[in-house]
Coordinates of C-alpha atoms in Angstrom, one line a residue:
Chain A
M1 CA -19.2 15.9 10.5
E2 CA -17.6 15.6 7.1
L3 CA -17.0 12.2 5.6
T4 CA -14.5 11.5 2.9
I5 CA -14.5 8.1 1.1
L6 CA -10.8 7.3 0.5
G7 CA -11.4 3.9 -0.9
S8 CA -14.5 1.8 -1.5
G9 CA -13.4 -1.4 -3.2
A10 CA -13.5 -5.0 -2.0
A11 CA -10.7 -7.5 -1.8
F12 CA -8.1 -5.6 -3.7
P13 CA -7.7 -2.1 -5.2
T14 CA -8.7 -1.5 -8.8
L15 CA -8.2 1.6 -11.0
E16 CA -11.7 2.6 -10.2
R17 CA -11.8 2.0 -6.4
G18 CA -9.1 2.1 -3.8
A19 CA -9.1 -0.4 -0.9
T20 CA -11.4 0.5 2.0
S21 CA -10.7 3.6 4.0
Q22 CA -12.7 6.6 5.2
W23 CA -11.8 9.9 6.8
L24 CA -14.2 11.4 9.3
Q25 CA -13.6 15.1 10.1
V26 CA -15.4 16.7 13.1
N27 CA -14.3 20.3 13.6
N28 CA -10.5 20.1 14.2
D29 CA -10.4 16.4 15.0
A30 CA -10.2 13.6 12.4
Y31 CA -10.6 9.9 12.5
L32 CA -9.6 7.2 10.0
I33 CA -11.8 4.2 9.6
D34 CA -9.9 1.2 8.0
C35 CA -6.7 1.7 6.1
G36 CA -6.4 -0.4 2.9
E37 CA -3.3 -0.1 0.7
G38 CA -2.9 3.3 -0.9
T39 CA -4.7 5.2 1.9
Q40 CA -1.9 7.6 2.5
R41 CA -1.9 8.6 -1.1
S42 CA -5.7 9.0 -1.1
I43 CA -5.3 11.2 2.0
L44 CA -3.1 13.5 0.0
L45 CA -5.3 13.4 -3.0
R46 CA -8.4 14.3 -1.0
K47 CA -6.5 17.0 0.9
C48 CA -7.2 15.5 4.3
R49 CA -4.7 16.7 6.8
T50 CA -3.1 14.1 9.1
K51 CA -2.3 16.8 11.7
Y52 CA -6.0 16.6 12.7
L53 CA -5.9 12.8 13.0
R54 CA -6.5 11.6 16.5
A55 CA -7.5 7.9 16.2
I56 CA -7.7 5.1 13.7
F57 CA -10.4 2.4 13.9
I58 CA -9.8 -0.9 12.2
S59 CA -12.8 -3.2 11.5
H60 CA -11.0 -6.4 10.9
M61 CA -7.6 -7.9 9.9
H62 CA -8.2 -8.6 6.2
G63 CA -5.5 -7.1 4.0
D64 CA -7.9 -4.8 2.0
H65 CA -8.6 -3.0 5.3
I66 CA -5.1 -2.8 6.9
F67 CA -2.3 -3.0 4.3
G68 CA -2.1 0.8 4.2
L69 CA -1.5 1.1 8.0
P70 CA 2.3 0.4 8.1
G71 CA 3.0 3.0 5.4
L72 CA 0.8 5.7 6.9
I73 CA 2.3 5.2 10.4
S74 CA 5.8 5.3 9.0
S75 CA 5.2 8.3 6.7
M76 CA 3.7 10.4 9.5
D77 CA 6.9 9.6 11.5
L78 CA 9.1 10.7 8.6
M79 CA 7.1 13.9 8.2
G80 CA 7.7 14.8 11.9
R81 CA 4.4 14.0 13.6
E82 CA 4.6 14.4 17.4
R83 CA 0.9 14.2 18.3
P84 CA 0.1 10.8 19.9
L85 CA -2.2 8.5 17.9
K86 CA -4.7 5.9 19.1
I87 CA -5.3 2.8 17.0
I88 CA -8.3 0.7 17.9
G89 CA -9.1 -2.6 16.3
P90 CA -9.4 -6.4 16.7
V91 CA -7.2 -8.8 18.5
G92 CA -4.1 -9.3 16.3
L93 CA -3.6 -5.6 15.5
E94 CA -0.7 -5.1 17.9
T95 CA 1.2 -8.2 16.7
Y96 CA 0.7 -7.1 13.1
L97 CA 2.0 -3.6 13.7
E98 CA 4.9 -4.8 15.8
S99 CA 6.0 -7.3 13.1
S100 CA 5.7 -4.6 10.4
N101 CA 8.5 -2.9 12.2
V102 CA 7.0 0.6 11.8
L103 CA 6.1 1.8 15.3
P104 CA 7.3 5.3 15.1
S105 CA 10.1 7.0 17.0
R106 CA 8.8 10.6 17.1
Y107 CA 5.2 10.1 18.3
A108 CA 3.4 7.7 20.7
V109 CA 1.0 5.0 19.3
K110 CA -1.5 3.5 21.7
I111 CA -3.0 0.3 20.4
T112 CA -6.3 -1.0 21.9
E113 CA -7.5 -4.4 20.9
L114 CA -11.3 -5.0 21.1
E115 CA -12.8 -8.2 22.4
P116 CA -14.8 -10.1 19.6
D117 CA -18.1 -9.3 21.4
E118 CA -17.2 -5.7 22.4
N119 CA -20.2 -3.5 22.1
G120 CA -19.9 -0.5 24.3
C121 CA -18.2 2.9 24.1
I122 CA -14.6 2.3 22.9
Y123 CA -13.4 5.9 22.5
Q124 CA -14.3 9.4 23.6
D125 CA -12.8 12.8 23.1
R126 CA -14.1 16.4 22.9
S127 CA -15.6 15.8 19.4
V128 CA -17.0 12.3 19.3
S129 CA -18.0 9.2 21.2
V130 CA -17.4 5.9 19.4
F131 CA -19.3 2.7 20.0
S132 CA -18.5 -0.8 18.7
Q133 CA -20.9 -3.4 17.2
P134 CA -19.8 -7.0 16.5
L135 CA -20.5 -7.8 12.8
V136 CA -20.9 -11.2 11.2
H137 CA -17.8 -12.0 9.0
R138 CA -15.4 -14.9 8.4
I139 CA -13.1 -13.4 11.1
D140 CA -13.8 -11.1 14.1
C141 CA -15.1 -7.8 12.7
H142 CA -16.5 -4.7 14.3
G143 CA -18.8 -1.9 13.1
F144 CA -18.4 1.6 14.6
R145 CA -20.9 4.3 15.5
F146 CA -19.6 7.9 15.8
D147 CA -21.8 10.2 17.8
E148 CA -20.9 13.9 17.7
N149 CA -20.3 15.4 21.1
K150 CA -22.0 18.7 21.1
K151 CA -22.2 21.1 24.1
P152 CA -25.8 21.4 25.2
N153 CA -27.5 24.6 26.4
I154 CA -29.8 24.8 29.4
R155 CA -33.4 26.0 29.0
K156 CA -33.4 29.3 30.8
E157 CA -37.2 29.4 31.2
L158 CA -37.0 26.1 33.2
V159 CA -34.2 27.5 35.4
E160 CA -36.4 30.4 36.2
K161 CA -39.6 28.3 36.6
Y162 CA -38.1 25.8 39.0
Q163 CA -35.7 28.4 40.6
I164 CA -32.7 26.2 40.0
P165 CA -29.6 27.6 41.8
G166 CA -26.7 28.7 39.6
E167 CA -24.2 26.4 41.2
K168 CA -26.3 23.3 40.1
I169 CA -26.1 24.2 36.4
P170 CA -22.6 22.7 35.7
N171 CA -23.9 19.3 37.0
I172 CA -26.9 19.5 34.8
L173 CA -24.8 20.4 31.8
S174 CA -22.7 17.3 32.4
G175 CA -25.7 15.0 32.5
Q176 CA -27.4 15.1 35.9
D177 CA -31.2 15.5 36.4
W178 CA -32.3 18.2 38.8
E179 CA -34.0 17.2 42.0
G180 CA -36.1 19.9 43.6
K181 CA -38.1 19.6 46.8
D182 CA -41.1 17.7 45.4
I183 CA -40.1 17.3 41.8
V184 CA -37.5 15.8 39.5
I185 CA -36.8 17.4 36.1
T186 CA -34.9 15.0 33.8
N187 CA -31.7 16.1 32.1
S188 CA -33.2 15.8 28.6
E189 CA -36.0 18.2 29.6
L190 CA -33.5 20.7 30.9
L191 CA -31.1 20.7 28.0
Y192 CA -31.3 21.4 24.2
Y193 CA -28.9 21.7 21.3
K194 CA -28.7 24.7 19.0
V195 CA -27.4 22.3 16.3
R196 CA -28.5 18.7 16.7
P197 CA -25.5 16.3 17.2
V198 CA -25.2 13.9 14.2
S199 CA -24.3 10.3 14.1
Y200 CA -22.5 8.1 11.6
G201 CA -22.5 4.3 11.4
Y202 CA -20.0 2.1 9.6
M203 CA -20.6 -1.5 8.8
T204 CA -18.1 -3.6 6.8
D205 CA -17.5 -6.5 6.2
T206 CA -20.6 -8.4 7.3
K207 CA -23.5 -10.7 6.5
P208 CA -26.9 -9.1 6.9
I209 CA -27.8 -8.6 10.6
N210 CA -31.4 -9.2 11.6
T211 CA -31.2 -8.4 15.3
P212 CA -31.2 -4.8 16.8
T213 CA -27.9 -3.0 16.6
I214 CA -26.4 0.3 17.7
F215 CA -27.0 1.7 14.3
T216 CA -30.8 2.3 14.8
G217 CA -31.6 5.9 13.9
V218 CA -28.1 7.1 12.8
D219 CA -28.2 10.0 10.4
T220 CA -26.0 8.3 7.9
L221 CA -25.1 4.6 7.6
Y222 CA -22.3 3.1 5.5
H223 CA -23.2 -0.6 4.8
E224 CA -21.1 -2.9 2.7
A225 CA -22.8 -4.1 -0.5
T226 CA -20.1 -6.3 -2.0
F227 CA -22.7 -8.0 -4.3
T228 CA -26.1 -7.5 -5.9
E229 CA -28.9 -10.0 -5.5
E230 CA -27.8 -11.9 -8.6
H231 CA -24.9 -13.2 -6.5
V232 CA -26.7 -13.6 -3.1
L233 CA -25.4 -17.1 -2.7
R234 CA -21.8 -16.0 -3.2
A235 CA -22.5 -13.2 -0.7
D236 CA -23.7 -15.7 1.9
E237 CA -20.7 -18.0 1.3
T238 CA -18.2 -15.2 1.7
Y239 CA -20.0 -13.5 4.7
H240 CA -20.9 -10.4 2.7
S241 CA -24.1 -8.5 1.9
T242 CA -26.0 -7.5 -1.2
A243 CA -27.2 -4.0 -1.9
Q244 CA -30.8 -5.2 -1.3
Q245 CA -29.9 -6.6 2.1
A246 CA -28.1 -3.4 3.0
A247 CA -31.2 -1.4 2.1
Q248 CA -33.4 -3.8 4.1
F249 CA -31.2 -3.2 7.1
A250 CA -31.2 0.6 6.6
H251 CA -35.0 0.6 6.4
A252 CA -35.4 -1.7 9.5
S253 CA -32.9 0.5 11.4
S254 CA -34.6 3.8 10.4
V255 CA -31.4 5.5 9.3
G256 CA -31.4 8.8 7.5
T257 CA -29.2 8.1 4.5
L258 CA -27.6 4.9 3.3
L259 CA -24.1 4.8 1.7
L260 CA -23.1 1.6 -0.1
G261 CA -19.5 0.6 -0.8
H262 CA -17.0 -2.3 -0.8
L263 CA -18.2 -3.3 -4.2
S264 CA -16.7 -6.3 -5.8
S265 CA -14.5 -5.6 -8.8
R266 CA -16.7 -8.0 -10.9
Y267 CA -19.2 -5.1 -11.4
N268 CA -18.2 -2.5 -14.1
T269 CA -20.9 -0.2 -12.9
S270 CA -22.7 0.6 -9.6
V271 CA -26.1 1.1 -11.3
G272 CA -27.2 -2.4 -10.3
H273 CA -26.5 -1.8 -6.7
L274 CA -28.2 1.6 -6.7
N275 CA -31.3 0.3 -8.4
E276 CA -31.7 -2.6 -6.1
A277 CA -31.3 -0.6 -3.0
T278 CA -33.4 2.5 -3.9
L279 CA -36.4 0.2 -4.4
L280 CA -36.4 -0.4 -0.7
F281 CA -34.6 2.6 0.6
P282 CA -34.8 5.7 -1.7
K283 CA -32.1 7.8 0.0
T284 CA -29.2 5.6 -1.0
F285 CA -25.9 6.6 -2.5
V286 CA -23.2 4.4 -3.8
Chain B
M1 CA 13.8 -5.5 -22.6
E2 CA 11.1 -3.0 -21.7
L3 CA 11.3 -1.1 -18.4
T4 CA 8.3 0.5 -16.8
I5 CA 8.8 2.8 -13.8
L6 CA 5.9 2.1 -11.5
G7 CA 7.1 4.4 -8.7
S8 CA 10.2 6.7 -8.3
G9 CA 9.7 8.5 -5.0
A10 CA 11.8 8.3 -1.8
A11 CA 10.7 7.6 1.8
F12 CA 6.9 7.8 1.1
P13 CA 4.6 8.1 -1.9
T14 CA 3.5 11.6 -2.9
L15 CA 0.9 12.6 -5.5
E16 CA 3.6 13.0 -8.1
R17 CA 5.7 9.9 -7.4
G18 CA 4.7 6.5 -6.1
A19 CA 6.9 4.5 -3.8
T20 CA 9.8 2.6 -5.6
S21 CA 8.9 -0.2 -8.0
Q22 CA 9.9 -1.1 -11.5
W23 CA 8.6 -3.7 -14.0
L24 CA 11.1 -5.3 -16.4
Q25 CA 9.5 -7.2 -19.3
V26 CA 11.7 -9.5 -21.4
N27 CA 9.6 -11.2 -24.1
N28 CA 6.9 -13.2 -22.3
D29 CA 8.7 -13.0 -18.9
A30 CA 8.4 -10.2 -16.4
Y31 CA 10.3 -9.2 -13.3
L32 CA 9.4 -6.8 -10.5
I33 CA 12.1 -4.8 -8.8
D34 CA 11.1 -3.5 -5.4
C35 CA 7.5 -3.2 -4.4
G36 CA 6.5 0.0 -2.5
E37 CA 3.0 0.7 -1.3
G38 CA 0.6 1.2 -4.3
T39 CA 2.6 -1.0 -6.7
Q40 CA -0.4 -3.3 -7.5
R41 CA -2.4 -0.3 -8.6
S42 CA 0.5 1.1 -10.7
I43 CA 0.7 -2.3 -12.3
L44 CA -2.9 -2.0 -13.4
L45 CA -2.5 1.7 -14.5
R46 CA 0.6 0.9 -16.6
K47 CA -1.1 -2.2 -18.1
C48 CA 1.6 -4.6 -16.9
R49 CA 0.3 -8.1 -16.7
T50 CA 1.0 -10.2 -13.7
K51 CA 0.5 -13.4 -15.6
Y52 CA 4.0 -12.8 -17.1
L53 CA 5.6 -12.2 -13.6
R54 CA 8.2 -14.8 -12.8
A55 CA 10.2 -13.3 -10.0
I56 CA 10.4 -10.3 -7.6
F57 CA 13.7 -8.8 -6.5
I58 CA 13.8 -6.7 -3.3
S59 CA 16.8 -4.4 -2.7
H60 CA 16.3 -3.8 1.0
M61 CA 13.7 -3.9 3.8
H62 CA 12.8 -0.3 4.1
G63 CA 9.0 0.3 3.9
D64 CA 9.1 2.4 0.7
H65 CA 10.5 -0.6 -1.1
I66 CA 8.3 -3.4 0.4
F67 CA 5.0 -2.2 1.7
G68 CA 3.2 -3.1 -1.5
L69 CA 4.4 -6.7 -1.4
P70 CA 1.7 -8.2 0.9
G71 CA -1.1 -6.7 -1.1
L72 CA 0.3 -7.8 -4.4
I73 CA 0.9 -11.4 -3.3
S74 CA -2.6 -11.5 -1.8
S75 CA -4.3 -10.0 -4.8
M76 CA -2.7 -12.4 -7.3
D77 CA -4.0 -15.2 -5.0
L78 CA -7.5 -13.8 -5.0
M79 CA -7.3 -13.4 -8.8
G80 CA -6.5 -17.1 -9.2
R81 CA -2.8 -17.1 -10.0
E82 CA -1.4 -20.6 -10.2
R83 CA 2.0 -20.0 -11.6
P84 CA 4.8 -20.2 -9.0
L85 CA 6.6 -17.1 -8.0
K86 CA 10.1 -16.5 -6.8
I87 CA 10.9 -13.7 -4.4
I88 CA 14.5 -12.8 -3.8
G89 CA 15.7 -10.3 -1.3
P90 CA 17.7 -9.6 1.9
V91 CA 17.7 -11.5 5.1
G92 CA 14.4 -10.7 7.0
L93 CA 12.2 -11.0 3.9
E94 CA 10.8 -14.4 4.8
T95 CA 9.9 -13.4 8.3
Y96 CA 8.3 -10.2 7.0
L97 CA 6.1 -12.1 4.5
E98 CA 5.2 -14.8 7.0
S99 CA 4.1 -12.3 9.6
S100 CA 2.0 -10.4 7.1
N101 CA -0.1 -13.6 6.8
V102 CA -0.4 -13.4 3.0
L103 CA 1.4 -16.4 1.7
P104 CA -1.0 -17.6 -1.0
S105 CA -3.1 -20.7 -1.1
R106 CA -3.4 -21.1 -4.9
Y107 CA 0.3 -20.6 -6.0
A108 CA 3.7 -21.5 -4.6
V109 CA 6.0 -18.8 -3.4
K110 CA 9.7 -19.6 -3.1
I111 CA 11.6 -17.0 -1.0
T112 CA 15.4 -16.7 -1.3
E113 CA 17.3 -14.6 1.1
L114 CA 20.6 -13.1 0.0
E115 CA 23.7 -12.9 2.2
P116 CA 24.7 -9.3 2.8
D117 CA 27.8 -9.7 0.6
E118 CA 26.2 -11.8 -2.1
N119 CA 27.6 -10.8 -5.4
G120 CA 27.2 -13.7 -7.9
C121 CA 24.4 -14.9 -10.1
I122 CA 21.2 -15.1 -8.0
Y123 CA 18.7 -16.1 -10.6
Q124 CA 18.5 -17.5 -14.1
D125 CA 15.7 -18.5 -16.5
R126 CA 15.2 -18.6 -20.3
S127 CA 15.1 -14.8 -20.6
V128 CA 17.5 -13.3 -18.1
S129 CA 20.4 -13.9 -15.7
V130 CA 20.4 -11.7 -12.6
F131 CA 23.4 -10.8 -10.6
S132 CA 23.6 -9.2 -7.2
Q133 CA 25.8 -6.3 -6.0
P134 CA 26.1 -5.2 -2.3
L135 CA 25.3 -1.5 -2.0
V136 CA 26.2 0.9 0.8
H137 CA 23.1 1.9 2.8
R138 CA 22.0 2.1 6.4
I139 CA 20.8 -1.6 6.3
D140 CA 21.8 -4.5 4.0
C141 CA 20.9 -3.5 0.5
H142 CA 21.5 -5.1 -3.0
G143 CA 21.7 -3.8 -6.5
F144 CA 20.8 -6.0 -9.4
R145 CA 22.0 -6.5 -12.9
F146 CA 19.8 -8.1 -15.4
D147 CA 21.4 -9.6 -18.5
E148 CA 19.3 -10.7 -21.3
N149 CA 19.8 -14.4 -22.3
K150 CA 19.8 -14.5 -26.1
K151 CA 20.4 -17.6 -28.1
P152 CA 23.7 -17.2 -30.0
N153 CA 24.3 -18.3 -33.6
I154 CA 27.3 -20.2 -34.8
R155 CA 29.5 -18.7 -37.6
K156 CA 29.0 -21.1 -40.4
E157 CA 32.1 -19.9 -42.3
L158 CA 34.2 -21.0 -39.3
V159 CA 32.5 -24.4 -39.0
E160 CA 33.5 -25.0 -42.7
K161 CA 37.0 -23.5 -42.3
Y162 CA 37.9 -25.7 -39.3
Q163 CA 35.7 -28.6 -40.4
I164 CA 33.9 -28.7 -37.0
P165 CA 31.7 -31.9 -36.8
G166 CA 28.0 -31.3 -36.5
E167 CA 27.8 -33.2 -33.2
K168 CA 30.1 -30.7 -31.5
I169 CA 27.9 -27.7 -32.3
P170 CA 25.4 -28.0 -29.3
N171 CA 28.4 -27.9 -26.9
I172 CA 29.7 -24.8 -28.6
L173 CA 26.3 -23.1 -28.5
S174 CA 26.1 -23.8 -24.8
G175 CA 29.5 -22.1 -24.1
Q176 CA 32.4 -24.5 -24.9
D177 CA 35.5 -23.6 -27.0
W178 CA 36.3 -25.9 -29.9
E179 CA 39.6 -27.8 -29.7
G180 CA 40.8 -29.1 -33.1
K181 CA 44.0 -31.1 -33.6
D182 CA 46.5 -28.2 -33.4
I183 CA 44.2 -25.3 -32.7
V184 CA 41.7 -23.9 -30.1
I185 CA 39.0 -21.6 -31.3
T186 CA 37.4 -19.7 -28.5
N187 CA 33.6 -19.7 -28.0
S188 CA 33.3 -16.0 -28.5
E189 CA 35.0 -16.3 -31.9
L190 CA 32.6 -19.0 -32.9
L191 CA 29.4 -17.4 -31.8
Y192 CA 27.5 -14.2 -32.7
Y193 CA 24.2 -12.6 -31.8
K194 CA 21.7 -11.4 -34.5
V195 CA 20.5 -8.9 -31.9
R196 CA 23.0 -8.0 -29.1
P197 CA 21.7 -9.0 -25.6
V198 CA 21.1 -5.9 -23.5
S199 CA 21.7 -5.4 -19.8
Y200 CA 20.1 -3.3 -17.1
G201 CA 21.5 -2.2 -13.8
Y202 CA 19.5 -1.2 -10.7
M203 CA 21.1 0.7 -7.8
T204 CA 19.0 1.9 -4.9
D205 CA 19.4 2.9 -2.0
T206 CA 23.1 3.6 -1.8
K207 CA 25.9 6.0 -1.1
P208 CA 28.2 6.6 -4.0
I209 CA 30.4 3.6 -4.7
N210 CA 34.0 4.2 -5.9
T211 CA 35.1 0.6 -6.4
P212 CA 34.5 -1.5 -9.4
T213 CA 31.0 -3.1 -9.6
I214 CA 29.0 -5.4 -11.8
F215 CA 27.4 -2.4 -13.4
T216 CA 30.4 -1.5 -15.6
G217 CA 29.2 -1.3 -19.2
V218 CA 25.5 -1.9 -18.7
D219 CA 23.3 -0.5 -21.4
T220 CA 21.0 1.3 -19.0
L221 CA 21.7 2.1 -15.3
Y222 CA 19.1 3.2 -12.8
H223 CA 20.9 5.0 -9.9
E224 CA 19.2 6.6 -7.0
A225 CA 19.5 10.4 -6.8
T226 CA 17.6 11.2 -3.6
F227 CA 19.3 14.6 -3.4
T228 CA 21.0 17.3 -5.4
E229 CA 24.5 18.6 -4.5
E230 CA 22.9 21.4 -2.4
H231 CA 22.1 18.6 0.1
V232 CA 25.2 16.5 -0.3
L233 CA 25.8 16.4 3.5
R234 CA 22.3 15.2 4.1
A235 CA 22.9 12.5 1.4
D236 CA 26.0 11.4 3.2
E237 CA 24.2 11.2 6.6
T238 CA 21.3 9.2 5.2
Y239 CA 23.4 6.9 3.0
H240 CA 22.0 8.3 -0.2
S241 CA 23.4 9.8 -3.4
T242 CA 23.2 13.1 -5.2
A243 CA 22.4 13.4 -9.0
Q244 CA 26.0 14.5 -9.5
Q245 CA 27.4 11.5 -7.7
A246 CA 25.1 9.2 -9.7
A247 CA 26.4 10.8 -12.9
Q248 CA 30.0 10.4 -11.8
F249 CA 29.4 6.7 -11.2
A250 CA 27.7 6.3 -14.6
H251 CA 30.6 8.0 -16.3
A252 CA 33.2 5.9 -14.4
S253 CA 31.2 2.7 -15.2
S254 CA 30.9 3.5 -18.9
V255 CA 27.2 2.8 -19.0
G256 CA 25.0 3.6 -22.0
T257 CA 22.1 5.6 -20.4
L258 CA 21.5 6.8 -16.9
L259 CA 18.1 6.9 -15.2
L260 CA 17.7 8.9 -12.0
G261 CA 15.0 8.3 -9.5
H262 CA 14.1 7.9 -5.8
L263 CA 13.9 11.7 -5.6
S264 CA 13.2 13.3 -2.2
S265 CA 9.7 14.9 -1.9
R266 CA 11.5 18.1 -0.9
Y267 CA 12.0 18.9 -4.6
N268 CA 9.1 20.3 -6.5
T269 CA 10.8 19.7 -9.8
S270 CA 13.4 17.3 -11.2
V271 CA 15.2 20.0 -13.3
G272 CA 17.9 20.5 -10.7
H273 CA 18.7 16.8 -10.7
L274 CA 18.8 16.7 -14.5
N275 CA 21.0 19.8 -14.9
E276 CA 23.5 18.6 -12.4
A277 CA 23.8 15.1 -13.9
T278 CA 23.9 16.0 -17.6
L279 CA 26.9 18.2 -17.0
L280 CA 28.9 15.1 -16.3
F281 CA 26.8 12.5 -18.1
P282 CA 24.7 13.9 -21.0
K283 CA 22.6 10.8 -21.6
T284 CA 20.6 11.1 -18.4
F285 CA 16.9 10.9 -17.8
V286 CA 15.0 11.5 -14.6

């Protein structure tokens, strides 16, 4: 998994930070998460290649997360895209795209609208499985967890030990346990990964969440940190988080690495965010 | 008049050229012409100041001329704008902005839709008068002419010579002729400008126009030149112009200076456009 931050600003693009968008590349498949104004130019600048793009995930219908979508859809059409594209996001997404008058002529777009409380698997292909988590914002908003789909290997020593017949192995590789005469060997015992599949969590825009979420244990978590603690009341009023609150969540959720973004343009530097977060969660990057 | 090119690309933004937008500053008043995706960031980059912005003029409803409008309107709202804003463009503009859900809460937006054949004065304030010219594109499209409104001075020697009473002078300054007992002195004889008012013409997107237009004699004309003559058939098919056609128009219209833009991304350099145009019209810039 390779993550490219295309924009990490809040509310509107500034010279320093573009509006929110991220590019997640997994082998030869790519996923766009949110699409603020200017995303298509950031994609060019960061040398991401839309030919790999399979699906776009939209967290919520605020302009700084969607105003780049009509242009991107339209430009890929003009550039001759033929590969179908899935776009997954909240209720209202389909009407927005239809009224923007950009649904392409050369390639198919399949739009899926998520229920406000949707929290299961919302997308799956050969490279990733994606899960949704309702967040707490002024309007319906979803976080996303991306789990890499890696092909597992079977432990040959167990196949020999329990004399598992060859014809049963495909079932085991696709997730079944093995039931012998007097014994059941669970799937997780039988399989292993040469390279561990990684997971990425994306949370913006949201108030701090204190209940268990699907982000527990992800390798890397992106959590919005629009404010620092100095403006915690403003964060509360506007349904956003501070860097400290993001770090608390990352700690409580036992994630590997924390990325902060969606910084308000009132801050000239990100040092305040970083200092505040690393006190609680050292492996933080802004 | 000071013109800032915010974007000069065609169809979609590239790393080299943003989508179409121009900023026209006249004293303390400013006007935006078209608003492709990324315009609000170009405004920051070029240090244009939206506090001066009085009106936005939209040529036509193709994405590369309008996709920056929702973001700009919304960002000025978030930044606390209170000054009313006029937006003038083709039929469909109002529906587009309403469905983008960005009409601001802090300031008033007045949208005016132009008839397809609208060709009179469409806007006037203390700094400029703006006129509309129907262009020839795949959809309704308008060019705009901006005439600087300068306060004229009266020729004192003529006031003395014809003994014009002081109370008549305001009428003359606002455009009337003077009628004496046996003589009529025309307004243009009576008035002069310390600094000559300048005019600017904006033409995009369009096929070449061979009939008289409102752009005759403008000081500076911006004319789209999506293609060079090598692709003249493609220009015709897509209702665009070549650099040579733009230069022919500039010559036939006796303009002062020609600006070319809206270059297709197929060209890695603008040298071809410049060479082709300057053969016919030497005072050309790309």
